[in-house]
mmCIF file of C-alpha atoms in Angstrom:
data_model
loop_
_atom_site.group_PDB
_atom_site.id
_atom_site.type_symbol
_atom_site.label_atom_id
_atom_site.label_comp_id
_atom_site.label_asym_id
_atom_site.label_seq_id
_atom_site.Cartn_x
_atom_site.Cartn_y
_atom_site.Cartn_z
ATOM 1 C CA UNK A 1 142.063 121.409 89.127
ATOM 2 C CA UNK A 2 143.554 122.693 92.362
ATOM 3 C CA UNK A 3 140.193 123.946 93.562
ATOM 4 C CA UNK A 4 138.956 120.360 93.653
ATOM 5 C CA UNK A 5 141.457 119.589 96.416
ATOM 6 C CA UNK A 6 141.108 122.633 98.676
ATOM 7 C CA UNK A 7 139.258 122.796 101.964
ATOM 8 C CA UNK A 8 136.754 123.223 103.378
ATOM 9 C CA UNK A 9 134.635 121.032 101.159
ATOM 10 C CA UNK A 10 132.311 118.088 101.594
ATOM 11 C CA UNK A 11 134.256 114.819 101.250
ATOM 12 C CA UNK A 12 132.711 112.176 98.994
ATOM 13 C CA UNK A 13 133.333 108.420 99.006
ATOM 14 C CA UNK A 14 132.288 106.329 96.009
ATOM 15 C CA UNK A 15 131.341 102.800 97.081
ATOM 16 C CA UNK A 16 131.392 100.275 94.270
ATOM 17 C CA UNK A 17 131.599 96.530 93.741
ATOM 18 C CA UNK A 18 129.889 93.857 91.729
ATOM 19 C CA UNK A 19 126.404 92.481 92.430
ATOM 20 C CA UNK A 20 126.311 90.553 95.683
ATOM 21 C CA UNK A 21 129.807 91.570 96.789
ATOM 22 C CA UNK A 22 128.514 93.150 99.993
ATOM 23 C CA UNK A 23 128.321 96.904 99.281
ATOM 24 C CA UNK A 24 124.936 97.317 100.896
ATOM 25 C CA UNK A 25 125.939 95.265 103.940
ATOM 26 C CA UNK A 26 128.911 97.577 104.449
ATOM 27 C CA UNK A 27 126.814 100.679 103.839
ATOM 28 C CA UNK A 28 124.177 99.490 106.302
ATOM 29 C CA UNK A 29 126.866 99.140 108.941
ATOM 30 C CA UNK A 30 128.301 102.596 108.244
ATOM 31 C CA UNK A 31 124.851 104.126 108.586
ATOM 32 C CA UNK A 32 123.859 102.259 111.739
ATOM 33 C CA UNK A 33 127.090 102.824 113.655
ATOM 34 C CA UNK A 34 127.425 105.876 115.856
ATOM 35 C CA UNK A 35 130.670 107.291 114.488
ATOM 36 C CA UNK A 36 129.815 110.917 115.140
ATOM 37 C CA UNK A 37 129.435 111.791 111.479
ATOM 38 C CA UNK A 38 126.257 112.643 109.644
ATOM 39 C CA UNK A 39 126.357 111.042 106.227
ATOM 40 C CA UNK A 40 124.307 111.682 103.120
ATOM 41 C CA UNK A 41 123.968 108.541 101.022
ATOM 42 C CA UNK A 42 123.214 108.749 97.312
ATOM 43 C CA UNK A 43 122.036 105.509 95.763
ATOM 44 C CA UNK A 44 122.082 105.041 92.011
ATOM 45 C CA UNK A 45 118.874 103.114 92.306
ATOM 46 C CA UNK A 46 116.676 101.484 94.887
ATOM 47 C CA UNK A 47 116.687 97.856 93.886
ATOM 48 C CA UNK A 48 116.014 94.749 95.941
ATOM 49 C CA UNK A 49 119.245 95.446 97.813
ATOM 50 C CA UNK A 50 118.227 98.833 99.182
ATOM 51 C CA UNK A 51 118.969 99.981 102.698
ATOM 52 C CA UNK A 52 116.887 98.175 105.297
ATOM 53 C CA UNK A 53 113.589 99.836 106.098
ATOM 54 C CA UNK A 54 114.277 99.580 109.819
ATOM 55 C CA UNK A 55 116.942 102.254 109.367
ATOM 56 C CA UNK A 56 114.436 104.682 107.913
ATOM 57 C CA UNK A 57 112.688 107.269 110.053
ATOM 58 C CA UNK A 58 110.206 107.944 107.319
ATOM 59 C CA UNK A 59 109.551 106.473 103.924
ATOM 60 C CA UNK A 60 108.160 109.435 102.045
ATOM 61 C CA UNK A 61 107.627 110.044 98.384
ATOM 62 C CA UNK A 62 110.368 112.642 98.525
ATOM 63 C CA UNK A 63 113.777 112.091 97.041
ATOM 64 C CA UNK A 64 115.451 112.565 100.441
ATOM 65 C CA UNK A 65 114.758 110.195 103.327
ATOM 66 C CA UNK A 66 115.999 110.710 106.874
ATOM 67 C CA UNK A 67 117.751 107.833 108.602
ATOM 68 C CA UNK A 68 117.655 107.044 112.280
ATOM 69 C CA UNK A 69 121.132 108.307 113.226
ATOM 70 C CA UNK A 70 120.980 111.732 111.626
ATOM 71 C CA UNK A 71 122.016 110.564 108.169
ATOM 72 C CA UNK A 72 120.000 111.128 105.023
ATOM 73 C CA UNK A 73 119.520 109.000 101.951
ATOM 74 C CA UNK A 74 118.449 109.960 98.463
ATOM 75 C CA UNK A 75 118.110 108.263 95.113
ATOM 76 C CA UNK A 76 119.487 109.526 91.825
ATOM 77 C CA UNK A 77 116.386 110.089 89.740
ATOM 78 C CA UNK A 78 118.251 111.681 86.911
ATOM 79 C CA UNK A 79 121.590 113.418 86.786
ATOM 80 C CA UNK A 80 124.120 113.006 89.604
ATOM 81 C CA UNK A 81 125.172 116.654 89.240
ATOM 82 C CA UNK A 82 121.606 117.801 89.830
ATOM 83 C CA UNK A 83 121.262 115.545 92.871
ATOM 84 C CA UNK A 84 124.538 116.787 94.400
ATOM 85 C CA UNK A 85 123.623 120.427 93.792
ATOM 86 C CA UNK A 86 120.180 119.823 95.289
ATOM 87 C CA UNK A 87 121.733 118.270 98.405
ATOM 88 C CA UNK A 88 124.192 121.147 98.788
ATOM 89 C CA UNK A 89 121.369 123.674 98.407
ATOM 90 C CA UNK A 90 119.254 121.991 101.054
ATOM 91 C CA UNK A 91 122.271 121.852 103.357
ATOM 92 C CA UNK A 92 122.931 125.589 102.904
ATOM 93 C CA UNK A 93 119.296 126.328 103.728
ATOM 94 C CA UNK A 94 119.420 124.194 106.880
ATOM 95 C CA UNK A 95 116.885 121.659 105.581
ATOM 96 C CA UNK A 96 119.320 118.732 105.903
ATOM 97 C CA UNK A 97 122.548 118.335 107.858
ATOM 98 C CA UNK A 98 125.454 116.137 106.797
ATOM 99 C CA UNK A 99 129.249 116.109 107.029
ATOM 100 C CA UNK A 100 130.101 113.838 104.109
ATOM 101 C CA UNK A 101 128.573 111.943 101.172
ATOM 102 C CA UNK A 102 128.745 108.289 100.185
ATOM 103 C CA UNK A 103 127.638 107.372 96.654
ATOM 104 C CA UNK A 104 126.708 103.712 96.218
ATOM 105 C CA UNK A 105 126.889 102.734 92.559
ATOM 106 C CA UNK A 106 124.915 99.955 90.944
ATOM 107 C CA UNK A 107 126.697 96.621 90.736
ATOM 108 C CA UNK A 108 127.142 96.903 86.974
ATOM 109 C CA UNK A 109 128.409 100.497 87.035
ATOM 110 C CA UNK A 110 131.721 101.807 85.777
ATOM 111 C CA UNK A 111 132.871 104.300 88.470
ATOM 112 C CA UNK A 112 134.615 106.489 85.873
ATOM 113 C CA UNK A 113 131.730 108.820 84.982
ATOM 114 C CA UNK A 114 130.886 109.236 88.685
ATOM 115 C CA UNK A 115 134.485 110.278 89.447
ATOM 116 C CA UNK A 116 134.618 112.631 86.470
ATOM 117 C CA UNK A 117 131.596 114.506 87.805
ATOM 118 C CA UNK A 118 133.790 116.049 90.504
ATOM 119 C CA UNK A 119 136.237 117.515 87.981
ATOM 120 C CA UNK A 120 133.938 118.518 85.126
ATOM 121 C CA UNK A 121 131.304 120.644 86.881
ATOM 122 C CA UNK A 122 132.561 123.884 88.474
ATOM 123 C CA UNK A 123 129.819 124.084 91.110
ATOM 124 C CA UNK A 124 130.443 120.504 92.176
ATOM 125 C CA UNK A 125 134.231 121.006 92.213
ATOM 126 C CA UNK A 126 133.857 124.026 94.502
ATOM 127 C CA UNK A 127 131.517 122.266 96.937
ATOM 128 C CA UNK A 128 132.613 118.628 97.052
ATOM 129 C CA UNK A 129 135.976 116.880 97.331
ATOM 130 C CA UNK A 130 136.221 113.374 95.905
ATOM 131 C CA UNK A 131 137.963 111.498 98.715
ATOM 132 C CA UNK A 132 138.216 107.910 97.487
ATOM 133 C CA UNK A 133 136.768 104.999 95.553
ATOM 134 C CA UNK A 134 136.145 101.944 97.749
ATOM 135 C CA UNK A 135 135.593 98.675 95.855
ATOM 136 C CA UNK A 136 134.176 95.543 97.493
ATOM 137 C CA UNK A 137 135.184 92.213 95.906
ATOM 138 C CA UNK A 138 133.557 88.875 96.766
ATOM 139 C CA UNK A 139 136.296 86.348 97.663
ATOM 140 C CA UNK A 140 134.175 83.385 96.648
ATOM 141 C CA UNK A 141 133.028 84.640 93.244
ATOM 142 C CA UNK A 142 135.623 87.349 92.568
ATOM 143 C CA UNK A 143 137.790 85.350 90.151
ATOM 144 C CA UNK A 144 134.842 84.268 88.022
ATOM 145 C CA UNK A 145 133.356 87.771 88.042
ATOM 146 C CA UNK A 146 136.655 89.306 86.921
ATOM 147 C CA UNK A 147 136.858 86.672 84.144
ATOM 148 C CA UNK A 148 133.371 87.466 82.844
ATOM 149 C CA UNK A 149 132.797 91.148 83.557
ATOM 150 C CA UNK A 150 135.060 93.927 82.378
ATOM 151 C CA UNK A 151 133.085 96.380 84.527
ATOM 152 C CA UNK A 152 134.275 94.454 87.591
ATOM 153 C CA UNK A 153 137.854 94.963 86.387
ATOM 154 C CA UNK A 154 137.155 98.669 85.954
ATOM 155 C CA UNK A 155 135.796 98.856 89.509
ATOM 156 C CA UNK A 156 139.045 97.328 90.770
ATOM 157 C CA UNK A 157 141.109 99.625 88.519
ATOM 158 C CA UNK A 158 139.516 102.764 89.949
ATOM 159 C CA UNK A 159 139.828 101.730 93.595
ATOM 160 C CA UNK A 160 141.833 103.475 96.302
ATOM 161 C CA UNK A 161 140.830 100.757 98.777
ATOM 162 C CA UNK A 162 139.856 97.189 97.853
ATOM 163 C CA UNK A 163 137.870 95.278 100.477
ATOM 164 C CA UNK A 164 137.588 91.511 100.020
ATOM 165 C CA UNK A 165 134.370 90.140 101.496
ATOM 166 C CA UNK A 166 133.461 86.505 102.342
ATOM 167 C CA UNK A 167 137.106 85.489 102.873
ATOM 168 C CA UNK A 168 135.896 82.854 105.367
ATOM 169 C CA UNK A 169 134.261 80.995 102.463
ATOM 170 C CA UNK A 170 137.540 80.321 100.610
ATOM 171 C CA UNK A 171 140.852 78.703 101.514
ATOM 172 C CA UNK A 172 144.032 80.760 101.971
ATOM 173 C CA UNK A 173 145.540 79.721 98.631
ATOM 174 C CA UNK A 174 142.471 80.912 96.727
ATOM 175 C CA UNK A 175 142.427 84.182 98.682
ATOM 176 C CA UNK A 176 146.100 84.820 97.921
ATOM 177 C CA UNK A 177 145.542 84.047 94.218
ATOM 178 C CA UNK A 178 142.696 86.580 94.118
ATOM 179 C CA UNK A 179 144.780 89.132 96.020
ATOM 180 C CA UNK A 180 147.664 88.737 93.572
ATOM 181 C CA UNK A 181 145.329 89.243 90.630
ATOM 182 C CA UNK A 182 143.792 92.354 92.201
ATOM 183 C CA UNK A 183 147.272 93.730 92.846
ATOM 184 C CA UNK A 184 148.230 93.272 89.199
ATOM 185 C CA UNK A 185 145.092 95.049 88.012
ATOM 186 C CA UNK A 186 145.655 97.899 90.482
ATOM 187 C CA UNK A 187 148.985 98.117 92.326
ATOM 188 C CA UNK A 188 148.154 101.458 93.952
ATOM 189 C CA UNK A 189 145.150 100.325 96.016
ATOM 190 C CA UNK A 190 145.461 98.750 99.440
ATOM 191 C CA UNK A 191 143.803 95.315 99.665
ATOM 192 C CA UNK A 192 142.311 93.964 102.881
ATOM 193 C CA UNK A 193 139.714 91.391 103.908
ATOM 194 C CA UNK A 194 136.621 93.008 105.343
ATOM 195 C CA UNK A 195 134.716 91.580 108.299
ATOM 196 C CA UNK A 196 131.649 93.754 108.470
ATOM 197 C CA UNK A 197 131.439 93.528 112.237
ATOM 198 C CA UNK A 198 134.999 94.753 112.727
ATOM 199 C CA UNK A 199 135.765 97.189 109.904
ATOM 200 C CA UNK A 200 137.557 100.332 111.071
ATOM 201 C CA UNK A 201 135.518 103.050 109.415
ATOM 202 C CA UNK A 202 138.429 105.468 109.728
ATOM 203 C CA UNK A 203 140.205 103.312 107.132
ATOM 204 C CA UNK A 204 137.343 103.934 104.703
ATOM 205 C CA UNK A 205 136.681 107.609 105.383
ATOM 206 C CA UNK A 206 139.228 110.387 104.794
ATOM 207 C CA UNK A 207 141.423 108.250 102.544
ATOM 208 C CA UNK A 208 142.515 111.226 100.375
ATOM 209 C CA UNK A 209 142.954 108.858 97.465
ATOM 210 C CA UNK A 210 142.245 111.729 95.060
ATOM 211 C CA UNK A 211 144.390 114.211 96.982
ATOM 212 C CA UNK A 212 147.575 115.084 95.130
ATOM 213 C CA UNK A 213 149.336 115.708 98.447
ATOM 214 C CA UNK A 214 148.837 112.078 99.423
ATOM 215 C CA UNK A 215 151.767 109.705 99.007
ATOM 216 C CA UNK A 216 151.849 107.813 95.731
ATOM 217 C CA UNK A 217 150.550 104.396 96.699
ATOM 218 C CA UNK A 218 151.989 101.572 94.637
ATOM 219 C CA UNK A 219 152.010 98.138 96.240
ATOM 220 C CA UNK A 220 155.678 97.398 97.040
ATOM 221 C CA UNK A 221 155.109 93.738 96.203
ATOM 222 C CA UNK A 222 154.140 94.803 92.684
ATOM 223 C CA UNK A 223 157.363 96.782 92.250
ATOM 224 C CA UNK A 224 159.420 93.936 93.715
ATOM 225 C CA UNK A 225 157.870 91.501 91.243
ATOM 226 C CA UNK A 226 158.694 93.809 88.343
ATOM 227 C CA UNK A 227 162.315 94.071 89.471
ATOM 228 C CA UNK A 228 162.572 90.300 89.941
ATOM 229 C CA UNK A 229 161.177 89.744 86.449
ATOM 230 C CA UNK A 230 164.090 91.567 84.804
ATOM 231 C CA UNK A 231 167.214 89.700 83.833
ATOM 232 C CA UNK A 232 169.088 92.706 82.432
ATOM 233 C CA UNK A 233 171.146 95.409 84.094
ATOM 234 C CA UNK A 234 169.097 98.361 85.312
ATOM 235 C CA UNK A 235 172.042 100.757 85.186
ATOM 236 C CA UNK A 236 171.726 101.374 81.476
ATOM 237 C CA UNK A 237 171.475 104.781 79.821
ATOM 238 C CA UNK A 238 167.791 105.396 80.476
ATOM 239 C CA UNK A 239 168.049 104.427 84.153
ATOM 240 C CA UNK A 240 164.399 103.425 84.288
ATOM 241 C CA UNK A 241 162.391 100.288 84.712
ATOM 242 C CA UNK A 242 158.914 99.337 83.623
ATOM 243 C CA UNK A 243 156.715 96.316 83.540
ATOM 244 C CA UNK A 244 156.937 93.833 80.679
ATOM 245 C CA UNK A 245 153.864 92.069 79.439
ATOM 246 C CA UNK A 246 154.678 88.816 81.193
ATOM 247 C CA UNK A 247 152.772 86.524 83.507
ATOM 248 C CA UNK A 248 154.415 84.312 86.099
ATOM 249 C CA UNK A 249 153.051 80.880 86.834
ATOM 250 C CA UNK A 250 153.323 79.329 90.274
ATOM 251 C CA UNK A 251 156.694 77.718 89.509
ATOM 252 C CA UNK A 252 158.112 81.103 88.557
ATOM 253 C CA UNK A 253 158.130 80.436 84.803
ATOM 254 C CA UNK A 254 157.936 83.668 82.867
ATOM 255 C CA UNK A 255 155.208 83.535 80.251
ATOM 256 C CA UNK A 256 154.864 85.936 77.390
ATOM 257 C CA UNK A 257 151.988 86.203 74.900
ATOM 258 C CA UNK A 258 150.796 82.803 73.750
ATOM 259 C CA UNK A 259 152.269 80.967 76.739
ATOM 260 C CA UNK A 260 149.793 79.158 78.977
ATOM 261 C CA UNK A 261 150.918 78.405 82.518
ATOM 262 C CA UNK A 262 148.389 75.593 82.783
ATOM 263 C CA UNK A 263 150.685 73.600 80.479
ATOM 264 C CA UNK A 264 152.841 73.241 83.575
ATOM 265 C CA UNK A 265 149.905 71.682 85.375
ATOM 266 C CA UNK A 266 148.901 74.823 87.291
ATOM 267 C CA UNK A 267 146.228 77.483 87.254
ATOM 268 C CA UNK A 268 145.381 79.098 83.948
ATOM 269 C CA UNK A 269 146.662 82.673 83.653
ATOM 270 C CA UNK A 270 144.042 85.397 83.767
ATOM 271 C CA UNK A 271 144.464 87.832 80.885
ATOM 272 C CA UNK A 272 142.580 90.809 82.268
ATOM 273 C CA UNK A 273 141.754 93.708 79.957
ATOM 274 C CA UNK A 274 142.358 96.084 82.854
ATOM 275 C CA UNK A 275 145.965 96.187 83.993
ATOM 276 C CA UNK A 276 148.701 98.451 85.290
ATOM 277 C CA UNK A 277 152.280 99.347 84.572
ATOM 278 C CA UNK A 278 154.800 101.611 86.258
ATOM 279 C CA UNK A 279 157.279 104.013 84.660
ATOM 280 C CA UNK A 280 160.306 105.079 86.671
ATOM 281 C CA UNK A 281 163.301 107.252 85.856
ATOM 282 C CA UNK A 282 166.075 109.124 87.619
ATOM 283 C CA UNK A 283 166.360 111.587 84.728
ATOM 284 C CA UNK A 284 164.239 114.759 84.730
ATOM 285 C CA UNK A 285 161.420 115.423 82.299
ATOM 286 C CA UNK A 286 161.428 118.315 79.873
ATOM 287 C CA UNK A 287 158.126 119.953 80.954
ATOM 288 C CA UNK A 288 156.962 121.101 77.521
ATOM 289 C CA UNK A 289 157.666 117.776 75.857
ATOM 290 C CA UNK A 290 155.931 115.919 78.702
ATOM 291 C CA UNK A 291 152.811 118.070 78.529
ATOM 292 C CA UNK A 292 152.617 117.669 74.741
ATOM 293 C CA UNK A 293 152.995 113.901 75.015
ATOM 294 C CA UNK A 294 150.426 113.477 77.793
ATOM 295 C CA UNK A 295 147.941 115.735 75.996
ATOM 296 C CA UNK A 296 148.317 113.547 72.933
ATOM 297 C CA UNK A 297 147.960 110.176 74.638
ATOM 298 C CA UNK A 298 144.839 111.186 76.579
ATOM 299 C CA UNK A 299 143.211 112.254 73.311
ATOM 300 C CA UNK A 300 143.872 108.792 71.880
ATOM 301 C CA UNK A 301 143.627 106.549 74.956
ATOM 302 C CA UNK A 302 141.640 108.684 77.415
ATOM 303 C CA UNK A 303 138.567 106.469 77.467
ATOM 304 C CA UNK A 304 140.735 103.454 78.323
ATOM 305 C CA UNK A 305 142.832 105.266 80.953
ATOM 306 C CA UNK A 306 141.121 104.720 84.305
ATOM 307 C CA UNK A 307 143.519 106.208 86.846
ATOM 308 C CA UNK A 308 147.043 107.498 86.398
ATOM 309 C CA UNK A 309 149.100 109.102 89.097
ATOM 310 C CA UNK A 310 152.692 109.956 89.842
ATOM 311 C CA UNK A 311 155.491 111.901 91.435
ATOM 312 C CA UNK A 312 157.388 113.727 88.682
ATOM 313 C CA UNK A 313 160.981 114.935 88.502
ATOM 314 C CA UNK A 314 160.869 118.019 86.265
ATOM 315 C CA UNK A 315 163.938 119.821 84.920
ATOM 316 C CA UNK A 316 164.516 123.186 86.578
ATOM 317 C CA UNK A 317 162.052 122.573 89.432
ATOM 318 C CA UNK A 318 163.565 121.886 92.840
ATOM 319 C CA UNK A 319 160.506 120.093 94.199
ATOM 320 C CA UNK A 320 158.478 117.070 93.202
ATOM 321 C CA UNK A 321 155.425 117.625 91.047
ATOM 322 C CA UNK A 322 152.327 115.666 92.043
ATOM 323 C CA UNK A 323 150.351 114.456 89.062
ATOM 324 C CA UNK A 324 147.175 112.479 88.471
ATOM 325 C CA UNK A 325 144.361 111.993 86.029
ATOM 326 C CA UNK A 326 141.041 110.288 85.370
ATOM 327 C CA UNK A 327 140.271 109.402 81.758
ATOM 328 C CA UNK A 328 141.012 112.544 79.695
ATOM 329 C CA UNK A 329 141.461 114.973 82.581
ATOM 330 C CA UNK A 330 144.780 115.373 84.357
ATOM 331 C CA UNK A 331 146.561 117.958 86.445
ATOM 332 C CA UNK A 332 149.710 118.595 88.443
ATOM 333 C CA UNK A 333 150.703 120.759 91.365
ATOM 334 C CA UNK A 334 153.898 121.329 93.377
ATOM 335 C CA UNK A 335 154.740 118.958 96.215
ATOM 336 C CA UNK A 336 157.532 118.875 98.791
ATOM 337 C CA UNK A 337 161.057 120.016 97.847
ATOM 338 C CA UNK A 338 163.532 117.238 97.119
ATOM 339 C CA UNK A 339 165.513 116.526 100.281
ATOM 340 C CA UNK A 340 169.272 117.161 100.295
ATOM 341 C CA UNK A 341 170.179 113.473 100.376
ATOM 342 C CA UNK A 342 167.287 112.387 98.182
ATOM 343 C CA UNK A 343 167.819 111.353 94.561
ATOM 344 C CA UNK A 344 165.071 113.072 92.551
ATOM 345 C CA UNK A 345 163.134 110.543 90.510
ATOM 346 C CA UNK A 346 159.896 109.942 88.659
ATOM 347 C CA UNK A 347 157.367 107.249 89.552
ATOM 348 C CA UNK A 348 154.200 107.017 87.468
ATOM 349 C CA UNK A 349 151.522 104.321 87.507
ATOM 350 C CA UNK A 350 149.010 103.912 84.681
ATOM 351 C CA UNK A 351 145.877 101.769 85.162
ATOM 352 C CA UNK A 352 143.656 101.135 82.188
ATOM 353 C CA UNK A 353 142.210 98.873 79.545
ATOM 354 C CA UNK A 354 144.667 97.203 77.155
ATOM 355 C CA UNK A 355 147.048 100.155 77.253
ATOM 356 C CA UNK A 356 150.041 99.924 74.869
ATOM 357 C CA UNK A 357 152.866 99.951 77.434
ATOM 358 C CA UNK A 358 155.585 100.256 74.767
ATOM 359 C CA UNK A 359 154.058 103.387 73.246
ATOM 360 C CA UNK A 360 153.692 105.020 76.663
ATOM 361 C CA UNK A 361 157.181 104.002 77.798
ATOM 362 C CA UNK A 362 158.961 105.077 74.608
ATOM 363 C CA UNK A 363 157.017 108.342 74.552
ATOM 364 C CA UNK A 364 157.874 109.112 78.168
ATOM 365 C CA UNK A 365 161.528 108.283 77.526
ATOM 366 C CA UNK A 366 161.561 110.815 74.688
ATOM 367 C CA UNK A 367 160.251 113.441 77.115
ATOM 368 C CA UNK A 368 163.286 113.038 79.397
ATOM 369 C CA UNK A 369 165.724 115.953 79.315
#
């Protein structure tokens, strides 16, 4: 797995989001701006929302089309692996020139199989580096889309960056409600409104969201909420904390299964299939027990595990271990040594579909030394 994170390789950004969220508008801006980078764009399909023809230098029958600022665009007419290998081959032969790749998925697509491509195929893993998943969410229709479409929840769950479009069409309370929901689905992605005329492209490119050396991003508000939701003493034997399956309504009532916050006269709680929980401990893991446990849970729950990532405190190792996975594939590598005044600790976030938190938590506890 380490080879997938080494340089020099071609960085790849996966751009996803539900129909009408504004992916193509953002992509059009990236391609038309002179940012000094030549970008190859791979589109899952050319639908009605394809890149504007005025950006195209030529509209040939070929799979690869040149764009006006030195970028190229191609459609996936078959397997993504074949398309990526074809692009790399043409680049090696000097037929096309590009510095990075952006893959725009269809609005209904689950980004999981696209991300797995970069870990499953050896040729792809040696040539390309998956940099990040960017998900665009429509502020006006985002709540309803998340209610109706599990694929939209998956797109949010996979994200390293969440961009909220059309914020000017909703009031601040509705925006904050959407933001809170997005944070609960995926506490490790940054969330920001996107104004297509002002977006800093550096925020979208070179994110290193799939780089194990990157800091573990978990929204601090999410962790604060989990801590506030506990009414017991954290200094018990296990010295860990994890999320309980509770929702909070706007008056701060804690609601468990079967409780409906709208009984208090407020918004109905959204019971998303995709959700996240965090496991933390100040005790070290036994490495063999941990590997056995993780190997077992990915066999059972791998298809429902979207992203999982963490900093691990392992017995007998004087440095943090950096760990992450996508579906059934996971890996770890050494990180920085623990500082002298630092208390070694584990922080793991799991994002997935209806994951049994208790099974994961109890299993991880049994892996502690």
